[in-house]
Amino acid sequence: MHTINWYPGHMAKARRMLEENVRLVDMVIEIVDARAPLACRNPDLEVIFKNKLRVVVLNKSDLSGKKQNKAWIEYFKKQGITAIELVSTSASMRKNAVTLIEKAGKAAMEKALSKGIHKTLRAMIVGVPNVGKSTFINRIAGSARAQVGDRPGVTKSKQWVKVSDYLELLDTPGLLWGKLEDETLAKHLAYIGSIRDDVLDIEEIAGMLLLDLIKLCPNELKARYKKLDESIGTPEEMLEGVCRSRGFILPGGLFDTERAARIVLDEYRGGKIAAVSLETPDANDAQPSEAQVKEGPAEE
Ligand SMILES: Nc1nc2c(ncn2[C@@H]2O[C@H](COP(=O)(O)OP(=O)(O)OP(=O)(O)O)[C@@H](O)[C@H]2O)c(=O)[nH]1
Ligand SMILES: [Mg+2]
């Protein structure tokens, strides 16, 4: 894939915003897409949020594999990071999310209480674009307080959402980070809709996604697009296979590969193809970082 050359000014501004606001909060909740936790995580957060309590939410876990979600939670646990899987579009997530925040904030609450203060817990919600930060906040708040949308870049500036007298959440714009230099991870961010389609070659992205999916979930993919199989070698041929499967043929017999690309990306992002993770934790990666060893585990 051509390196995605996209780091607009507002992303640098958003990063400064995170740096400025981190001192106002008790904890940072990092939302990642359960299908691509590595691609979604920002190495810079280690530096920006140093010494700050952090928890990871594997959101959109309905679109990923159950076993893979568990493996990712274990992976984070080994690094001393509390992680939970959630489906922010489901009403039943509220209890788990609130428990997570209360448990993480317990020490700060108790410290304040010992001084006779009933503290308001404040959490900043961060992550790459389109992972469901605003949806997560709305679910906890119980109403549509933050704007959401099925494309990246919906939240444009920070916004405090008061959940109760004792809990406030800070919504932040999605922030794309250095992972774009890693071709595989950049590809994953493109697949899950964290990078604006108008800066991508969507036919190339959709073709590569199909080549990845035919390895990850061949049966589900072939059930959805009947003319695809493992013998197909290139992204273009994959898209042509989708055109043949769906009858996307233009007058003159040309394949409408652009239409096929849009359909494939839409169906994948909407979870219509398969519930499968693009990434699997490598046991060797789960070494605690130096900072985490010093601070001790975030859990308990
Ligand atoms: N299937 C599924 N979809 C979800 C989930 N959470 C959020 N979504 C959808 O993901 C899309 C993006 O949600 P947002 O809440 O706007 O994402 P965001 O991270 O705030 O995005 P930006 O503000 O653009 O950075 C919306 O279409 C949501 O309905 C989930 O758990 N499962
Ligand atoms: Mg948002």
Short mmCIF file of C-alpha atoms and ligand atoms in Angstrom, two decimals:
data_model
loop_
_atom_site.label_atom_id
_atom_site.label_comp_id
_atom_site.label_asym_id
_atom_site.label_seq_id
_atom_site.Cartn_x
_atom_site.Cartn_y
_atom_site.Cartn_z
CA MET A 1 0.00 0.00 0.00
CA HIS A 2 1.21 3.52 -0.67
CA THR A 3 2.06 5.14 2.63
CA ILE A 4 -0.89 7.15 3.78
CA ASN A 5 0.29 10.70 3.81
CA TRP A 6 -2.27 12.30 5.98
CA TYR A 7 -1.63 14.20 9.12
CA PRO A 8 -3.75 17.32 8.94
CA GLY A 9 -3.14 20.22 11.29
CA HIS A 10 -6.13 19.43 13.43
CA MET A 11 -4.53 16.16 14.51
CA ALA A 12 -1.52 18.02 15.92
CA LYS A 13 -3.95 20.37 17.63
CA ALA A 14 -5.87 17.43 19.08
CA ARG A 15 -2.70 15.99 20.50
CA ARG A 16 -1.95 19.27 22.26
CA MET A 17 -5.51 19.21 23.57
CA LEU A 18 -4.88 15.78 25.13
CA GLU A 19 -1.69 17.03 26.75
CA GLU A 20 -3.46 20.06 28.17
CA ASN A 21 -6.46 18.17 29.53
CA VAL A 22 -4.78 15.14 31.04
CA ARG A 23 -4.14 17.03 34.30
CA LEU A 24 -7.88 17.64 34.70
CA VAL A 25 -8.81 13.95 34.79
CA ASP A 26 -8.41 11.01 37.17
CA MET A 27 -8.07 8.44 34.41
CA VAL A 28 -7.80 7.92 30.70
CA ILE A 29 -10.05 5.41 28.96
CA GLU A 30 -8.46 4.30 25.74
CA ILE A 31 -10.99 2.92 23.28
CA VAL A 32 -9.70 0.53 20.62
CA ASP A 33 -11.51 -1.41 17.93
CA ALA A 34 -11.48 -5.06 19.06
CA ARG A 35 -10.64 -6.08 15.49
CA ALA A 36 -7.37 -4.12 15.47
CA PRO A 37 -6.14 -3.29 19.00
CA LEU A 38 -2.52 -2.89 17.93
CA ALA A 39 -3.24 -0.56 15.04
CA CYS A 40 -5.48 1.54 17.29
CA ARG A 41 -3.02 2.00 20.14
CA ASN A 42 -0.80 5.02 20.27
CA PRO A 43 2.79 4.58 21.45
CA ASP A 44 2.85 8.29 22.29
CA LEU A 45 0.18 7.82 24.94
CA GLU A 46 2.81 6.24 27.17
CA VAL A 47 4.52 9.61 27.20
CA ILE A 48 1.51 11.94 27.17
CA PHE A 49 -0.31 10.05 29.93
CA LYS A 50 2.70 9.05 32.00
CA ASN A 51 1.69 8.26 35.61
CA LYS A 52 -2.00 8.53 34.73
CA LEU A 53 -4.37 5.66 35.43
CA ARG A 54 -5.30 4.04 32.12
CA VAL A 55 -7.80 1.39 31.09
CA VAL A 56 -8.40 -0.09 27.66
CA VAL A 57 -11.83 -0.81 26.19
CA LEU A 58 -12.00 -3.30 23.32
CA ASN A 59 -15.07 -1.81 21.71
CA LYS A 60 -17.05 -3.22 18.77
CA SER A 61 -16.31 -6.64 20.26
CA ASP A 62 -19.46 -7.87 18.48
CA LEU A 63 -17.50 -7.51 15.22
CA SER A 64 -14.54 -9.53 16.44
CA GLY A 65 -13.96 -13.17 17.44
CA LYS A 66 -14.91 -14.14 21.02
CA LYS A 67 -11.72 -16.14 21.61
CA GLN A 68 -9.60 -13.39 20.09
CA ASN A 69 -11.18 -10.80 22.39
CA LYS A 70 -10.29 -12.92 25.41
CA ALA A 71 -6.72 -13.32 24.15
CA TRP A 72 -6.39 -9.55 23.83
CA ILE A 73 -7.70 -8.98 27.35
CA GLU A 74 -5.08 -11.43 28.63
CA TYR A 75 -2.43 -9.66 26.60
CA PHE A 76 -3.22 -6.32 28.25
CA LYS A 77 -3.48 -7.92 31.68
CA LYS A 78 0.06 -9.27 31.30
CA GLN A 79 1.18 -5.69 30.72
CA GLY A 80 -0.54 -4.56 33.91
CA ILE A 81 -3.36 -2.84 32.00
CA THR A 82 -7.01 -3.48 32.81
CA ALA A 83 -8.96 -4.17 29.61
CA ILE A 84 -12.57 -5.11 28.99
CA GLU A 85 -14.55 -5.98 25.88
CA LEU A 86 -17.68 -3.95 25.18
CA VAL A 87 -20.36 -3.34 22.59
CA SER A 88 -21.15 0.35 23.00
CA THR A 89 -24.16 0.15 20.70
CA SER A 90 -25.81 -2.26 23.14
CA ALA A 91 -27.73 -0.91 26.14
CA SER A 92 -26.50 -3.73 28.37
CA MET A 93 -22.93 -2.40 28.27
CA ARG A 94 -23.67 0.42 30.72
CA LYS A 95 -23.29 -1.61 33.89
CA ASN A 96 -19.91 -3.09 32.89
CA ALA A 97 -18.59 0.27 31.75
CA VAL A 98 -19.63 2.06 34.95
CA THR A 99 -18.17 -0.74 37.09
CA LEU A 100 -14.90 -0.43 35.17
CA ILE A 101 -14.71 3.31 35.81
CA GLU A 102 -15.72 3.07 39.46
CA LYS A 103 -13.26 0.27 40.15
CA ALA A 104 -10.44 2.15 38.44
CA GLY A 105 -11.31 5.36 40.29
CA LYS A 106 -11.85 3.75 43.69
CA ALA A 107 -8.53 4.80 45.20
CA ALA A 108 -8.97 8.45 44.16
CA MET A 109 -12.54 8.49 45.49
CA GLU A 110 -11.53 6.97 48.82
CA LYS A 111 -8.63 9.37 49.21
CA ALA A 112 -10.97 12.32 48.73
CA LEU A 113 -13.58 10.81 51.06
CA SER A 114 -10.97 10.45 53.81
CA LYS A 115 -10.65 14.25 53.61
CA GLY A 116 -14.41 14.60 53.74
CA ILE A 117 -14.79 15.45 50.05
CA HIS A 118 -17.25 13.63 47.80
CA LYS A 119 -15.26 13.80 44.62
CA THR A 120 -16.41 13.96 41.01
CA LEU A 121 -14.55 11.32 39.01
CA ARG A 122 -13.36 12.63 35.67
CA ALA A 123 -12.32 10.39 32.78
CA MET A 124 -10.94 11.35 29.40
CA ILE A 125 -11.99 9.12 26.51
CA VAL A 126 -9.36 8.78 23.78
CA GLY A 127 -8.72 6.71 20.66
CA VAL A 128 -8.27 6.77 16.91
CA PRO A 129 -11.20 8.04 14.80
CA ASN A 130 -14.42 6.02 14.52
CA VAL A 131 -13.79 3.44 17.27
CA GLY A 132 -16.95 4.43 19.16
CA LYS A 133 -15.75 6.96 21.76
CA SER A 134 -18.84 9.15 21.52
CA THR A 135 -21.17 6.12 21.39
CA PHE A 136 -19.52 4.82 24.59
CA ILE A 137 -20.10 8.16 26.33
CA ASN A 138 -23.72 8.42 25.19
CA ARG A 139 -24.47 4.93 26.50
CA ILE A 140 -23.07 5.74 29.91
CA ALA A 141 -24.83 9.11 30.01
CA GLY A 142 -28.06 7.43 28.91
CA SER A 143 -28.82 9.91 26.10
CA ALA A 144 -27.38 11.22 22.83
CA ARG A 145 -25.18 13.94 24.29
CA ALA A 146 -22.19 13.55 21.98
CA GLN A 147 -22.48 13.45 18.21
CA VAL A 148 -21.81 10.05 16.59
CA GLY A 149 -21.49 8.88 12.97
CA ASP A 150 -20.29 5.93 10.92
CA ARG A 151 -17.26 7.79 9.54
CA PRO A 152 -14.03 9.15 11.04
CA GLY A 153 -13.72 12.74 12.26
CA VAL A 154 -17.24 13.20 13.65
CA THR A 155 -16.16 14.69 16.98
CA LYS A 156 -14.38 17.93 16.16
CA SER A 157 -13.50 19.32 19.59
CA LYS A 158 -13.44 18.25 23.21
CA GLN A 159 -16.73 18.06 25.08
CA TRP A 160 -17.47 17.39 28.74
CA VAL A 161 -20.48 15.17 29.38
CA LYS A 162 -21.83 15.22 32.92
CA VAL A 163 -23.19 11.76 33.76
CA SER A 164 -23.97 12.50 37.42
CA ASP A 165 -22.72 14.72 40.24
CA TYR A 166 -19.93 12.19 40.68
CA LEU A 167 -18.95 11.29 37.14
CA GLU A 168 -17.94 13.40 34.15
CA LEU A 169 -16.57 12.13 30.85
CA LEU A 170 -14.48 14.09 28.37
CA ASP A 171 -15.11 13.23 24.72
CA THR A 172 -12.18 13.96 22.41
CA PRO A 173 -11.69 13.96 18.64
CA GLY A 174 -10.22 10.79 17.15
CA LEU A 175 -6.47 11.05 16.89
CA LEU A 176 -4.44 9.26 14.21
CA TRP A 177 -0.92 8.53 15.22
CA GLY A 178 2.44 7.28 14.05
CA LYS A 179 1.26 3.76 13.31
CA LEU A 180 0.59 4.89 9.75
CA GLU A 181 4.26 4.18 9.05
CA ASP A 182 3.63 0.46 9.58
CA GLU A 183 1.94 -0.73 6.40
CA THR A 184 0.03 -3.60 7.97
CA LEU A 185 -1.31 -1.52 10.84
CA ALA A 186 -2.14 1.40 8.51
CA LYS A 187 -4.08 -1.05 6.36
CA HIS A 188 -6.06 -2.20 9.40
CA LEU A 189 -6.92 1.40 10.29
CA ALA A 190 -8.17 1.90 6.74
CA TYR A 191 -10.27 -1.29 6.86
CA ILE A 192 -12.02 -0.33 10.10
CA GLY A 193 -12.81 3.18 8.85
CA SER A 194 -10.43 5.19 11.01
CA ILE A 195 -8.91 6.93 7.99
CA ARG A 196 -11.07 9.05 5.70
CA ASP A 197 -11.90 7.12 2.54
CA ASP A 198 -11.32 10.21 0.40
CA VAL A 199 -7.59 10.10 1.13
CA LEU A 200 -7.41 6.37 0.33
CA ASP A 201 -7.37 4.33 -2.84
CA ILE A 202 -10.50 2.46 -1.80
CA GLU A 203 -10.23 -0.16 -4.54
CA GLU A 204 -6.74 -1.07 -3.38
CA ILE A 205 -7.86 -1.12 0.29
CA ALA A 206 -10.97 -3.22 -0.38
CA GLY A 207 -8.99 -5.67 -2.56
CA MET A 208 -6.36 -6.11 0.15
CA LEU A 209 -9.07 -6.56 2.78
CA LEU A 210 -10.56 -9.39 0.72
CA LEU A 211 -7.15 -11.05 0.42
CA ASP A 212 -6.75 -10.83 4.21
CA LEU A 213 -10.28 -12.10 4.88
CA ILE A 214 -9.93 -15.10 2.58
CA LYS A 215 -7.16 -16.25 4.95
CA LEU A 216 -8.90 -15.27 8.21
CA CYS A 217 -12.45 -16.46 7.47
CA PRO A 218 -12.61 -18.21 4.06
CA ASN A 219 -15.98 -19.87 4.61
CA GLU A 220 -17.83 -16.72 5.66
CA LEU A 221 -16.25 -14.72 2.85
CA LYS A 222 -17.12 -17.29 0.18
CA ALA A 223 -20.66 -17.51 1.54
CA ARG A 224 -21.08 -13.76 1.08
CA TYR A 225 -19.34 -13.43 -2.31
CA LYS A 226 -19.85 -16.73 -4.07
CA LYS A 227 -17.29 -16.23 -6.85
CA LEU A 228 -14.32 -15.75 -4.52
CA ASP A 229 -11.84 -18.45 -3.61
CA GLU A 230 -8.34 -18.97 -2.23
CA SER A 231 -6.77 -19.33 -5.67
CA ILE A 232 -7.22 -15.63 -6.43
CA GLY A 233 -3.91 -13.83 -6.06
CA THR A 234 -4.32 -10.08 -6.49
CA PRO A 235 -6.52 -7.35 -4.96
CA GLU A 236 -7.89 -6.47 -8.43
CA GLU A 237 -8.93 -10.06 -9.14
CA MET A 238 -10.62 -10.21 -5.74
CA LEU A 239 -12.70 -7.12 -6.54
CA GLU A 240 -13.56 -8.55 -9.96
CA GLY A 241 -14.74 -11.68 -8.16
CA VAL A 242 -17.07 -9.52 -6.06
CA CYS A 243 -18.35 -7.87 -9.26
CA ARG A 244 -19.07 -11.31 -10.72
CA SER A 245 -20.73 -12.44 -7.47
CA ARG A 246 -23.02 -9.43 -7.34
CA GLY A 247 -23.49 -8.64 -11.04
CA PHE A 248 -21.64 -5.31 -10.87
CA ILE A 249 -20.96 -5.20 -14.61
CA LEU A 250 -21.00 -1.91 -16.53
CA PRO A 251 -22.29 -1.53 -20.10
CA GLY A 252 -19.59 -2.91 -22.37
CA GLY A 253 -18.83 -5.71 -19.91
CA LEU A 254 -16.42 -3.76 -17.66
CA PHE A 255 -16.33 -4.60 -13.97
CA ASP A 256 -17.63 -1.85 -11.67
CA THR A 257 -14.78 -2.36 -9.20
CA GLU A 258 -15.38 1.00 -7.51
CA ARG A 259 -18.90 -0.03 -6.57
CA ALA A 260 -17.61 -3.42 -5.40
CA ALA A 261 -14.97 -1.69 -3.23
CA ARG A 262 -17.57 0.51 -1.51
CA ILE A 263 -19.88 -2.43 -0.88
CA VAL A 264 -17.08 -4.60 0.55
CA LEU A 265 -15.88 -1.85 2.92
CA ASP A 266 -19.45 -1.06 4.02
CA GLU A 267 -20.29 -4.69 4.63
CA TYR A 268 -17.05 -5.39 6.46
CA ARG A 269 -17.35 -2.30 8.68
CA GLY A 270 -20.97 -3.08 9.42
CA GLY A 271 -20.02 -6.60 10.57
CA LYS A 272 -21.90 -8.33 7.76
CA ILE A 273 -19.04 -10.57 6.61
CA ALA A 274 -17.70 -12.24 9.76
CA ALA A 275 -16.92 -11.58 13.41
CA VAL A 276 -13.16 -11.90 13.27
CA SER A 277 -10.15 -9.98 14.54
CA LEU A 278 -7.52 -8.77 12.07
CA GLU A 279 -4.86 -9.04 14.76
CA THR A 280 -3.89 -11.73 17.24
CA PRO A 281 -1.66 -11.03 20.22
CA ASP A 282 1.81 -12.41 20.04
CA ALA A 283 2.81 -13.76 23.45
CA ASN A 284 6.27 -12.26 22.99
CA ASP A 285 4.79 -8.76 22.70
CA ALA A 286 3.20 -8.87 26.13
CA GLN A 287 6.22 -7.76 28.13
CA PRO A 288 5.46 -5.07 30.71
CA SER A 289 6.96 -1.73 29.74
CA GLU A 290 9.49 -0.11 32.05
CA ALA A 291 7.01 2.57 33.14
CA GLN A 292 4.38 -0.03 34.02
CA VAL A 293 6.82 -2.09 36.07
CA LYS A 294 7.67 1.01 38.11
CA GLU A 295 4.06 2.01 38.62
CA GLY A 296 2.77 -1.48 39.21
CA PRO A 297 -0.35 -2.93 37.62
CA ALA A 298 -3.30 -0.61 37.01
CA GLU A 299 -5.70 -3.28 38.20
CA GLU A 300 -6.83 -3.49 41.83
N1 LIG B 1 -21.08 -2.81 15.77
C1 LIG B 1 -20.74 -1.82 16.60
N2 LIG B 1 -20.74 -0.55 16.17
C2 LIG B 1 -20.39 0.42 17.04
C3 LIG B 1 -20.03 0.13 18.39
N3 LIG B 1 -19.73 1.30 19.00
C4 LIG B 1 -19.88 2.27 18.08
N4 LIG B 1 -20.30 1.76 16.89
C5 LIG B 1 -20.54 2.51 15.64
O1 LIG B 1 -19.31 3.07 15.22
C6 LIG B 1 -19.53 4.30 14.53
C7 LIG B 1 -18.62 5.36 15.11
O2 LIG B 1 -19.07 5.74 16.39
P1 LIG B 1 -18.65 7.10 17.10
O3 LIG B 1 -19.10 6.99 18.52
O4 LIG B 1 -19.08 8.29 16.33
O5 LIG B 1 -17.07 6.98 17.04
P2 LIG B 1 -15.97 8.02 17.59
O6 LIG B 1 -14.82 7.21 18.10
O7 LIG B 1 -16.58 8.99 18.52
O8 LIG B 1 -15.54 8.72 16.23
P3 LIG B 1 -14.83 10.16 15.98
O9 LIG B 1 -15.53 11.19 16.79
O10 LIG B 1 -15.02 10.37 14.52
O11 LIG B 1 -13.40 9.97 16.34
C8 LIG B 1 -21.03 4.59 14.67
O12 LIG B 1 -21.66 4.19 13.46
C9 LIG B 1 -21.46 3.70 15.82
O13 LIG B 1 -22.81 3.31 15.75
C10 LIG B 1 -20.03 -1.25 18.81
O14 LIG B 1 -19.71 -1.60 19.95
N5 LIG B 1 -20.40 -2.17 17.87
MG MG B 2 -16.72 11.01 18.42
#
